[in-house]
Short mmCIF file of C-alpha atoms in Angstrom, two decimals:
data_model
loop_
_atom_site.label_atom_id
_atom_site.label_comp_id
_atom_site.label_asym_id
_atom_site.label_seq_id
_atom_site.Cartn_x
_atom_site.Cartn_y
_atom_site.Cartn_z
CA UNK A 1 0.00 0.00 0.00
CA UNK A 2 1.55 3.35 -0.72
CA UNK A 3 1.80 6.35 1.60
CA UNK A 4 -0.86 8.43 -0.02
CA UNK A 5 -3.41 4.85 0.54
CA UNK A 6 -2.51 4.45 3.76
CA UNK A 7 -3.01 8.08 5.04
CA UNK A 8 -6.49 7.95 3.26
CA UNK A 9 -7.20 4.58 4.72
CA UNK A 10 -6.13 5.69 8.19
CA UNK A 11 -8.21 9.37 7.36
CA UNK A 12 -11.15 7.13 6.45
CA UNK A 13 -11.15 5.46 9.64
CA UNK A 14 -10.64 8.26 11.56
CA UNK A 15 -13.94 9.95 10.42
CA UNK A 16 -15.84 6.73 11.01
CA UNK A 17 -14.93 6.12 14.14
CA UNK A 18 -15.29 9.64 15.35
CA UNK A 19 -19.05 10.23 13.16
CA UNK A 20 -20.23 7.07 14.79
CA UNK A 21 -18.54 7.41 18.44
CA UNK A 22 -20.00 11.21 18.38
CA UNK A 23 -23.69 9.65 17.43
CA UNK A 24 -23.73 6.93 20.21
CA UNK A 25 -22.63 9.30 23.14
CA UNK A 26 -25.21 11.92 22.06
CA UNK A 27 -27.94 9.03 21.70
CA UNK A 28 -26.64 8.20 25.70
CA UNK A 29 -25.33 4.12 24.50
CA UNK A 30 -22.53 4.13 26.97
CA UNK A 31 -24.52 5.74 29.35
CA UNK A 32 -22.84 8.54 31.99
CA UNK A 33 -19.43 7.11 31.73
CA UNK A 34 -17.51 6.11 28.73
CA UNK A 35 -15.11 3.22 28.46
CA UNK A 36 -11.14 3.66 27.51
CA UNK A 37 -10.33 3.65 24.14
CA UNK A 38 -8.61 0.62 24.35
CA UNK A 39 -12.01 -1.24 25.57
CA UNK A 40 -14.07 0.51 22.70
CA UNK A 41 -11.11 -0.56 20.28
CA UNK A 42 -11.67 -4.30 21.37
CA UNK A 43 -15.41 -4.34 21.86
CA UNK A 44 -15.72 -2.61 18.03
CA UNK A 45 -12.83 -4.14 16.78
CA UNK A 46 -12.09 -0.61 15.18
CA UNK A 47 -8.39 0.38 15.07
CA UNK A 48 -7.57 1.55 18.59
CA UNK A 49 -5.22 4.89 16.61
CA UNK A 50 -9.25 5.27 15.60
CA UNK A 51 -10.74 4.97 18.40
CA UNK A 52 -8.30 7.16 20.17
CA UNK A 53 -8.50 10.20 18.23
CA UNK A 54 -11.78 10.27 17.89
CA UNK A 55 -12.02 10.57 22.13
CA UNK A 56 -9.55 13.51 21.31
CA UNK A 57 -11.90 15.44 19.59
CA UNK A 58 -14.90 14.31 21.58
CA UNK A 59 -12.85 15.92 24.27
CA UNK A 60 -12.08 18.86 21.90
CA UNK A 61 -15.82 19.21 21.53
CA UNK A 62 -16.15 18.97 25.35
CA UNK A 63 -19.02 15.77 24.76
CA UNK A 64 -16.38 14.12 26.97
CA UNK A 65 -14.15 14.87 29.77
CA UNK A 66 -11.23 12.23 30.98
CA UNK A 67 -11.45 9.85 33.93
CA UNK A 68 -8.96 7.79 35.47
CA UNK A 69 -10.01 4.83 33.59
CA UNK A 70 -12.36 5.79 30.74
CA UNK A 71 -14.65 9.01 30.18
CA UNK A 72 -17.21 11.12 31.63
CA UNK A 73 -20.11 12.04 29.38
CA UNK A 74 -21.09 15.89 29.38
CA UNK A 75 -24.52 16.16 29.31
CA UNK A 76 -25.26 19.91 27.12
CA UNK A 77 -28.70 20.48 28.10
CA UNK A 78 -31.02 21.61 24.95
CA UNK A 79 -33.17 24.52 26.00
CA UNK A 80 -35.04 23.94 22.73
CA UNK A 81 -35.51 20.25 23.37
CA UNK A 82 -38.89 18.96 22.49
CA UNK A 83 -38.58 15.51 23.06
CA UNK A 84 -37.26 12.04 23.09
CA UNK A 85 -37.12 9.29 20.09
CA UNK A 86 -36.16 6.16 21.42
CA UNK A 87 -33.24 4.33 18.36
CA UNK A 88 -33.55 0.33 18.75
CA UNK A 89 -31.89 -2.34 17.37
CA UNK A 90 -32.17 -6.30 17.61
CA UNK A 91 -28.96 -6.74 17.14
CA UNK A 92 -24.98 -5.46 18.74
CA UNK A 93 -24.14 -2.75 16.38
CA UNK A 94 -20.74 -3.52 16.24
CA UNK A 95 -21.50 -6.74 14.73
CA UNK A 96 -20.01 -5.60 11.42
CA UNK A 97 -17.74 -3.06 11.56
CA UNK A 98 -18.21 -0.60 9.68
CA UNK A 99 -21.61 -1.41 8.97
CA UNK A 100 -24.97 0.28 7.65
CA UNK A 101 -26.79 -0.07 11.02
CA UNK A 102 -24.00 2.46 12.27
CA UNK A 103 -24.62 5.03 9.23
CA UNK A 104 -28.00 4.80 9.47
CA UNK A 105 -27.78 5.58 13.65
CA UNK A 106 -25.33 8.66 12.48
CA UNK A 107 -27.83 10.42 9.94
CA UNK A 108 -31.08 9.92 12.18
CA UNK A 109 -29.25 11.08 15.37
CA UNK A 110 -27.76 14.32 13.82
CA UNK A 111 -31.00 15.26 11.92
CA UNK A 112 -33.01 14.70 15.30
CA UNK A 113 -30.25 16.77 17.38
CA UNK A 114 -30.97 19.47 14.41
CA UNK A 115 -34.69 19.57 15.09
CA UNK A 116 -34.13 19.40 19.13
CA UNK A 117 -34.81 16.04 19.81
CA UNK A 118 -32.82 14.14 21.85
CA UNK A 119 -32.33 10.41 20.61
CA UNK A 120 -31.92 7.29 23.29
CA UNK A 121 -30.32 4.28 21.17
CA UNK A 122 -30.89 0.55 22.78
CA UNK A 123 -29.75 -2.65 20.83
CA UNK A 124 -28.88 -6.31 21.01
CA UNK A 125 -31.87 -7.52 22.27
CA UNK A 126 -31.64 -11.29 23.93
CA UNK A 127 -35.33 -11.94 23.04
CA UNK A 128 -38.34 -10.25 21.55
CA UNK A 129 -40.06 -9.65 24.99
CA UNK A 130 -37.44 -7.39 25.94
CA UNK A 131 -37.67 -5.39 23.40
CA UNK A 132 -41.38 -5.16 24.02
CA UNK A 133 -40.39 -4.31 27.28
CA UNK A 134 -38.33 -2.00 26.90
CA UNK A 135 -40.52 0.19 24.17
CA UNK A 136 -43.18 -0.37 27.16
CA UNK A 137 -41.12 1.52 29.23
CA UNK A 138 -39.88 4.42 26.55
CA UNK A 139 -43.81 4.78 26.19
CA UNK A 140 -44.07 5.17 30.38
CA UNK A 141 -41.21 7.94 29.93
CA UNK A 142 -42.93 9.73 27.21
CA UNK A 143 -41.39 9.05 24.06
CA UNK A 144 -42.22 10.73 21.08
CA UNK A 145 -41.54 8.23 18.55
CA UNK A 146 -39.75 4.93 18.14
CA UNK A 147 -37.65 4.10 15.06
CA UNK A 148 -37.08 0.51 14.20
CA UNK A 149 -33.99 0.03 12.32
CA UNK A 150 -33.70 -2.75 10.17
CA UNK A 151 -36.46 -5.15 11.44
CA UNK A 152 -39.92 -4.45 13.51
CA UNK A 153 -41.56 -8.03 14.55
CA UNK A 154 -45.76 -8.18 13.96
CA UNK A 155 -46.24 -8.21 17.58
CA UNK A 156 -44.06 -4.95 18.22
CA UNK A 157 -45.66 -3.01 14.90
CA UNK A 158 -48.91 -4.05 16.34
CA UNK A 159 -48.36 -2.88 19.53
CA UNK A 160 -47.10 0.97 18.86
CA UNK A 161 -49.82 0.88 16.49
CA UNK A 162 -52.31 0.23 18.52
CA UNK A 163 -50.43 2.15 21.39
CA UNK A 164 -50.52 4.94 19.20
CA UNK A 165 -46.86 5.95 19.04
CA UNK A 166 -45.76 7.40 16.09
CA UNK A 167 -42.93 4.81 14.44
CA UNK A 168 -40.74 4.55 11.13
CA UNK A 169 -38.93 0.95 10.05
CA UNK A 170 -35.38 2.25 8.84
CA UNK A 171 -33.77 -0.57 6.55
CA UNK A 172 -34.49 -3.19 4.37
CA UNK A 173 -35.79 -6.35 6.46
CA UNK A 174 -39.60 -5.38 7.14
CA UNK A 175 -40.27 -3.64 4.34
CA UNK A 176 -43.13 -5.02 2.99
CA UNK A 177 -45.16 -4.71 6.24
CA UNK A 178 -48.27 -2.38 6.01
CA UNK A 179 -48.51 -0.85 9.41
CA UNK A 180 -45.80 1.41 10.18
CA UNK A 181 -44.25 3.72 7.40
CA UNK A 182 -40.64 2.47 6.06
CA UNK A 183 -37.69 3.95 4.36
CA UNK A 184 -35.71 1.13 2.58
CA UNK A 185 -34.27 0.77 -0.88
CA UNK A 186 -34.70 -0.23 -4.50
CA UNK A 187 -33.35 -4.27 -3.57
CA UNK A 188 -34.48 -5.68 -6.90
CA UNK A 189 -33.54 -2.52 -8.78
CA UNK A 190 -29.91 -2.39 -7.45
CA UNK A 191 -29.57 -5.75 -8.19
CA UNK A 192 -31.23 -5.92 -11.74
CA UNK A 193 -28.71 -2.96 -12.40
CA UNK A 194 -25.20 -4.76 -11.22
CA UNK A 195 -26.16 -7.91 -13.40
CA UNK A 196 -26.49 -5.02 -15.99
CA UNK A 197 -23.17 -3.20 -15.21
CA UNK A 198 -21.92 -6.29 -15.51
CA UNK A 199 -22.98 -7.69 -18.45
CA UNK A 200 -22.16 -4.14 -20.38
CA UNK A 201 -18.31 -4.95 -18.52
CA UNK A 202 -18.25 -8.44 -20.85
CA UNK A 203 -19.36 -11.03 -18.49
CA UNK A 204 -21.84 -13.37 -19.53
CA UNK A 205 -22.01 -16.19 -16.74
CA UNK A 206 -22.93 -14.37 -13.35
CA UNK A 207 -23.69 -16.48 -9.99
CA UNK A 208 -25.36 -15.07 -7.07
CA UNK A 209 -23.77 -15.73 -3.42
CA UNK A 210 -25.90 -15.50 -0.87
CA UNK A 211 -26.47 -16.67 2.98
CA UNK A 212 -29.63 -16.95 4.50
CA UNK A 213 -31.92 -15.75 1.71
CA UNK A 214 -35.39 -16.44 3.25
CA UNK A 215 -33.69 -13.67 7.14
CA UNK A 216 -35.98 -10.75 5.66
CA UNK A 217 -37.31 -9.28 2.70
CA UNK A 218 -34.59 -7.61 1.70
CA UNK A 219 -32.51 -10.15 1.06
CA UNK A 220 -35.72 -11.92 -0.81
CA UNK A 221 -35.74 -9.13 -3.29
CA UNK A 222 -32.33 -9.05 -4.29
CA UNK A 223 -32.34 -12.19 -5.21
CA UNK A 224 -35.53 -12.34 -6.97
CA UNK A 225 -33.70 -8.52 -8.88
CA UNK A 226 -30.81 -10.71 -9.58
CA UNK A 227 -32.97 -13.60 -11.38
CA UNK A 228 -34.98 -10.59 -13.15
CA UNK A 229 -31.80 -8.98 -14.18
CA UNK A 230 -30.24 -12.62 -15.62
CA UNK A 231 -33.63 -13.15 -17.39
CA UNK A 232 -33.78 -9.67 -19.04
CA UNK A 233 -30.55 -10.24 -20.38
CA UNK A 234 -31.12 -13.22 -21.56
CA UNK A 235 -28.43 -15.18 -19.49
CA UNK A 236 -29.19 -18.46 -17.02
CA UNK A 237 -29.23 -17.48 -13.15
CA UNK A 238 -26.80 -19.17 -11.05
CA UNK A 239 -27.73 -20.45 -8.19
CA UNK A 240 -25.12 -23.00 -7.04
CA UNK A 241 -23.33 -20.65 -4.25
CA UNK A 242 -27.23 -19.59 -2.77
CA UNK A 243 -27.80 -21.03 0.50
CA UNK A 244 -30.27 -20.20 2.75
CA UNK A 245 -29.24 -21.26 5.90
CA UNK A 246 -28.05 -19.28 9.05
CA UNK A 247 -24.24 -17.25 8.17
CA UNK A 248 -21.65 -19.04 9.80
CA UNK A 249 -17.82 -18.86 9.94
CA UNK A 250 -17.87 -21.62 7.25
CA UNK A 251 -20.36 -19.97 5.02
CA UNK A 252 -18.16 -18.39 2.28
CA UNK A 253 -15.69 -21.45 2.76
CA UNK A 254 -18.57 -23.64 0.93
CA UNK A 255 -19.28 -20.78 -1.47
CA UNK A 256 -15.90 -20.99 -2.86
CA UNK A 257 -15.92 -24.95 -2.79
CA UNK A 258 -18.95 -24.86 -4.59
CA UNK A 259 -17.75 -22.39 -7.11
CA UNK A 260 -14.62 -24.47 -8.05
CA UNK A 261 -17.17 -27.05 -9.38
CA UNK A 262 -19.15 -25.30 -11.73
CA UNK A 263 -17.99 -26.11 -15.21
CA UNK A 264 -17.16 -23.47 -16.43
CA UNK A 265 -16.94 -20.98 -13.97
CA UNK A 266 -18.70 -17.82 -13.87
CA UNK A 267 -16.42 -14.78 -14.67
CA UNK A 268 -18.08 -13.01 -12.08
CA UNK A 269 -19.70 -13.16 -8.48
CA UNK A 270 -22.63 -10.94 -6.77
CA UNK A 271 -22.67 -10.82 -3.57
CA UNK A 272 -25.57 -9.85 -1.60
CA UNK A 273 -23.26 -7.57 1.08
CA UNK A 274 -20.15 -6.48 1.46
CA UNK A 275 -19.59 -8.84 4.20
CA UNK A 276 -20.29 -11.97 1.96
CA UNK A 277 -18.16 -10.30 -0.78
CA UNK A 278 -15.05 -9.97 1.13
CA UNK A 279 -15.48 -13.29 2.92
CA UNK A 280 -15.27 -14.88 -0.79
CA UNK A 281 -12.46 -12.86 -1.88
CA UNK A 282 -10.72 -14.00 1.39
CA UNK A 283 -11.85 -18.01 0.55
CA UNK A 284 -10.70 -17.44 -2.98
CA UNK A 285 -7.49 -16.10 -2.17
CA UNK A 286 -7.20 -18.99 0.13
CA UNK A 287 -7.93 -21.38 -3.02
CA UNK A 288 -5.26 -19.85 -4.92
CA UNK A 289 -8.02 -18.30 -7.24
CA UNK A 290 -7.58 -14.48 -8.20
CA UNK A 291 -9.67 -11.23 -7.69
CA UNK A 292 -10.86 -9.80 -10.33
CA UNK A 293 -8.43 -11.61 -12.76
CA UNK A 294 -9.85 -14.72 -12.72
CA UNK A 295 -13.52 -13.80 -11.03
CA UNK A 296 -15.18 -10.40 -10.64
CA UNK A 297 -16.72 -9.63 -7.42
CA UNK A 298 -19.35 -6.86 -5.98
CA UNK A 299 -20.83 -6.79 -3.01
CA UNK A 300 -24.02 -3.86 -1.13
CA UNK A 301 -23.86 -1.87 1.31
CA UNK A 302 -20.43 0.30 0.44
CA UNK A 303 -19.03 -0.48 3.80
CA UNK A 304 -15.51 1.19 4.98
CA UNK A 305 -14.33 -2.48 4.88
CA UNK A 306 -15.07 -3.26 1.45
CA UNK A 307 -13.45 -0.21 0.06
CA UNK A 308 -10.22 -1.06 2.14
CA UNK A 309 -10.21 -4.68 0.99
CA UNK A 310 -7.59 -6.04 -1.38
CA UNK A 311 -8.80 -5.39 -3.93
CA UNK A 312 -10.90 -2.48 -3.15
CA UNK A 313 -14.45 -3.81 -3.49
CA UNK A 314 -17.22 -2.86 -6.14
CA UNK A 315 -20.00 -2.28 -4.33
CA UNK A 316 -23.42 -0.82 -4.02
CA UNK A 317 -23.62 2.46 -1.89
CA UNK A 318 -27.58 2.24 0.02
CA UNK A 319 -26.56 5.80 1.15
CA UNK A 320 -27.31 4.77 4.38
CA UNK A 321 -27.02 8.38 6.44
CA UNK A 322 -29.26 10.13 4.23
CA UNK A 323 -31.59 6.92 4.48
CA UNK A 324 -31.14 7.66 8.37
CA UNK A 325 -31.81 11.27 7.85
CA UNK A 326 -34.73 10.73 5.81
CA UNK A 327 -36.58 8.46 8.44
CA UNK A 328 -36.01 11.13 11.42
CA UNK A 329 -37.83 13.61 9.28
CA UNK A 330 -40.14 11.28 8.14
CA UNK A 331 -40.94 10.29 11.79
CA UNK A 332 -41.28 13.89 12.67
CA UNK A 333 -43.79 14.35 9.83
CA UNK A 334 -45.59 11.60 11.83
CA UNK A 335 -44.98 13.06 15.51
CA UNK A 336 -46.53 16.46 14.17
CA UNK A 337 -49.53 14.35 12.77
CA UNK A 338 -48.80 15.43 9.00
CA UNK A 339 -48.09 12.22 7.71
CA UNK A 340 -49.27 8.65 7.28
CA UNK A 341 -47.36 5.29 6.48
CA UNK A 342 -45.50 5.09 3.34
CA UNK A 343 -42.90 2.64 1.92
CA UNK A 344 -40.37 4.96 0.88
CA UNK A 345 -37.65 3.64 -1.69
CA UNK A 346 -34.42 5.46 -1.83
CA UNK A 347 -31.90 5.62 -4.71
CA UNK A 348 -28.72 3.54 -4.57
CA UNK A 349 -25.25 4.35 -6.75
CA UNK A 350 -22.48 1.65 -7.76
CA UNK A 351 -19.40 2.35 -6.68
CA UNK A 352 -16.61 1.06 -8.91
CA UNK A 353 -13.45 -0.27 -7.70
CA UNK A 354 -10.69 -2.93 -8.39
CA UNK A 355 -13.00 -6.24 -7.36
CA UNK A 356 -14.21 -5.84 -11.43
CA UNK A 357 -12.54 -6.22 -14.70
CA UNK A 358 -13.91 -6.06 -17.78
CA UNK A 359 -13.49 -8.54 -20.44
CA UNK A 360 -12.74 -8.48 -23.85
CA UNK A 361 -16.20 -7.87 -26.10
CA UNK A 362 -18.30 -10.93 -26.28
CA UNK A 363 -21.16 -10.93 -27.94
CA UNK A 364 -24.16 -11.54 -25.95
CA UNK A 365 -25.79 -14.85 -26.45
CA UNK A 366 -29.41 -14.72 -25.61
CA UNK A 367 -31.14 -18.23 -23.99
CA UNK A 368 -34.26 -18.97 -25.97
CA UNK A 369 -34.97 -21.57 -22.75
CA UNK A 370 -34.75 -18.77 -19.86
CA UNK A 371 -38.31 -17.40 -18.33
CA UNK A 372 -38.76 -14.01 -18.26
CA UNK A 373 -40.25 -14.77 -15.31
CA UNK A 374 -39.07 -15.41 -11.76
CA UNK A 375 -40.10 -16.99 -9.14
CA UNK A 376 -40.59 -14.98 -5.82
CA UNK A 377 -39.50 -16.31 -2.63
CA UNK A 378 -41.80 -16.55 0.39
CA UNK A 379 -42.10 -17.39 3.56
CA UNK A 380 -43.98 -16.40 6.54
CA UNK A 381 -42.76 -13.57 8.47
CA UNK A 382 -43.07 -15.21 11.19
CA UNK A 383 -40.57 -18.02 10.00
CA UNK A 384 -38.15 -15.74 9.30
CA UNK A 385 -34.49 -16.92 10.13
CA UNK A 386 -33.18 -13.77 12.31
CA UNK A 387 -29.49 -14.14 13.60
CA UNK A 388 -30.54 -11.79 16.37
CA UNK A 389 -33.06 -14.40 17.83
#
């Protein structure tokens, strides 16, 4: 890596860690006091030079003030505060670092602290009942609103519905629910449009790597875009490296054991996320096969991760702050009684890197045999394989 890449890659992590870090002491995560860097380096597994000068400038900004074995957090009282949303999340944010959850916590905290709301952020929820019982007692404190990011369960939408606090689903898992208002994205779109980038790059034989496919219907529709976007172009899906069981540390291990026997192989790979994308490249690198010389890759989600991998990773950017900013307005829309629920669909971006080559022009050969059909994948939501649960 030269100097110039490794002062943007350290830059890049800087401004993560300190946008995110910034967003979870405002939204009172750690509480009054505020572990060491070193313990936020481990627990994150961010880079602990990260982690460190972003507690420099949180001091800087006086959000912070040094203890003897951690931090204090400086409470700045808001004498325009008009109330409190309550942030929650099934699962530990730092999960996958540097992952959407986290961008989409930084845009909807700073657009709340812009309109005077204060934002209270709980995640990683052991069971469904405690997060009932814990939005039972944000409703005893007087919340204003509640946003759900990623995934609401029936039982919770139902009960802030009939509860009647106002609430927004921020992600892609429950999108196709009908009570509360949503702001996801495009899933089939983006994907019918990276089998097109794609195929206008050269390659003609495109598989699909997936891990649980039927976890929420997000994941559903980019695989059903990715079968539209085959079909439209007149190419065969496949579907030998889908699997729809649970992720596990051995997931992208059989993905790249199952690629080696397809005959021939695809020239290139979608992934549906960044973090199955640079688990492949990993596996493949382990296998002696070459990214993107001998396999193109992409990936969603335009994590900090995937842009630092070797190779830096194509990927789709879900613009996941302004997703986050979008829902706190939305929500405030609903607060003030001006708005009702909506499925709102946000615009997505590739972002070209080094995981894809193109290949010399080949001319397309169109499948009389391939549907122009696909088939949709369903399943109850209540059968829905959550990693949280």
């Amino acid at each position: 890596m030269s100097d110039v890449s490794a002062t943007n890659t350290a830059i890049g992590f800087d401004n993560a860690a300190y946008t995110l870090l910034k967003a979870m002491v405002s939204a009172n995560y750690f509480g009054n006091y505020v572990p060491s860097a070193d313990d936020i380096a481990l627990r994150t597994q961010m880079p602990r030079e990260a982690v460190a000068a972003a507690m420099l400038r949180l001091e800087n900004e006086e959000l912070i003030a040094k203890q003897a074995t951690g931090y204090e957090r400086i409470i700045l009282p808001d004498l325009e505060k008009l109330g409190t949303i309550a942030f929650l999340l099934n699962s530990d944010i730092f999960a996958d670092w540097y992952g959407i959850f986290q961008d989409y916590l930084i845009g909807f905290e700073e657009a709340m602290r812009e309109e005077h709301y204060e934002v209270i952020f709980r995640s990683d929820f052991n069971t469904l009942e405690a997060k009932l019982s814990t939005i039972r007692e944000f409703q005893e404190a007087g919340v204003a609103g509640i946003a759900f990011a990623s995934f609401a369960e029936r039982k919770l939408r139902q009960y802030v519905s009939e509860a009647n606090i106002p609430s927004i689903v921020l992600g892609n898992a429950t999108i196709h629910q009908q009570e509360l208002g949503s702001i996801s994205n495009d899933n089939q779109g983006l994907m019918m449009e990276v089998v097109r980038f794609l195929v206008e790059n050269g390659h003609r034989k495109i598989a699909y790597y997936t891990v649980q496919a039927r976890a929420h219907d997000g994941f559903m529709d980019r695989l059903v875009g990715y079968e539209l976007g085959m079909k439209k172009a007149g190419l065969a899906p496949v579907m030998d490296l889908v699997d729809m069981e649970r992720h596990t540390p051995e997931s992208a291990r059989k993905a790249a054991l199952a690629f080696t026997k397809i005959d021939p192989r695809p020239s290139a790979v979608i992934c549906a996320g960044d973090r199955e994308a640079c688990e492949l490249i990993a596996q493949f690198a382990d296998l002696g096969i070459a990214v993107p010389n001998e396999v193109s890759i992409t990936g969603v989600d335009d994590s900090a991760f995937g842009a630092m991998a070797t190779p830096p990773l194509t990927t789709v950017s879900l613009n996941a702050q302004i997703m986050g900013r979008v829902a706190a307005h939305h929500l405030l829309n609903a607060i003030r009684g001006e708005t009702f629920p909506i499925r709102m669909m946000l615009p997505t971006e590739i972002k070209i890197r080094e995981s894809v080559v193109a290949l010399p022009d080949t001319p397309t050969t169109l499948d009389s045999n391939v549907s122009s059909k696909t088939d949709r994948i369903s399943v109850d939501e209540d059968d829905m394989l959550l990693e949280q649960f």
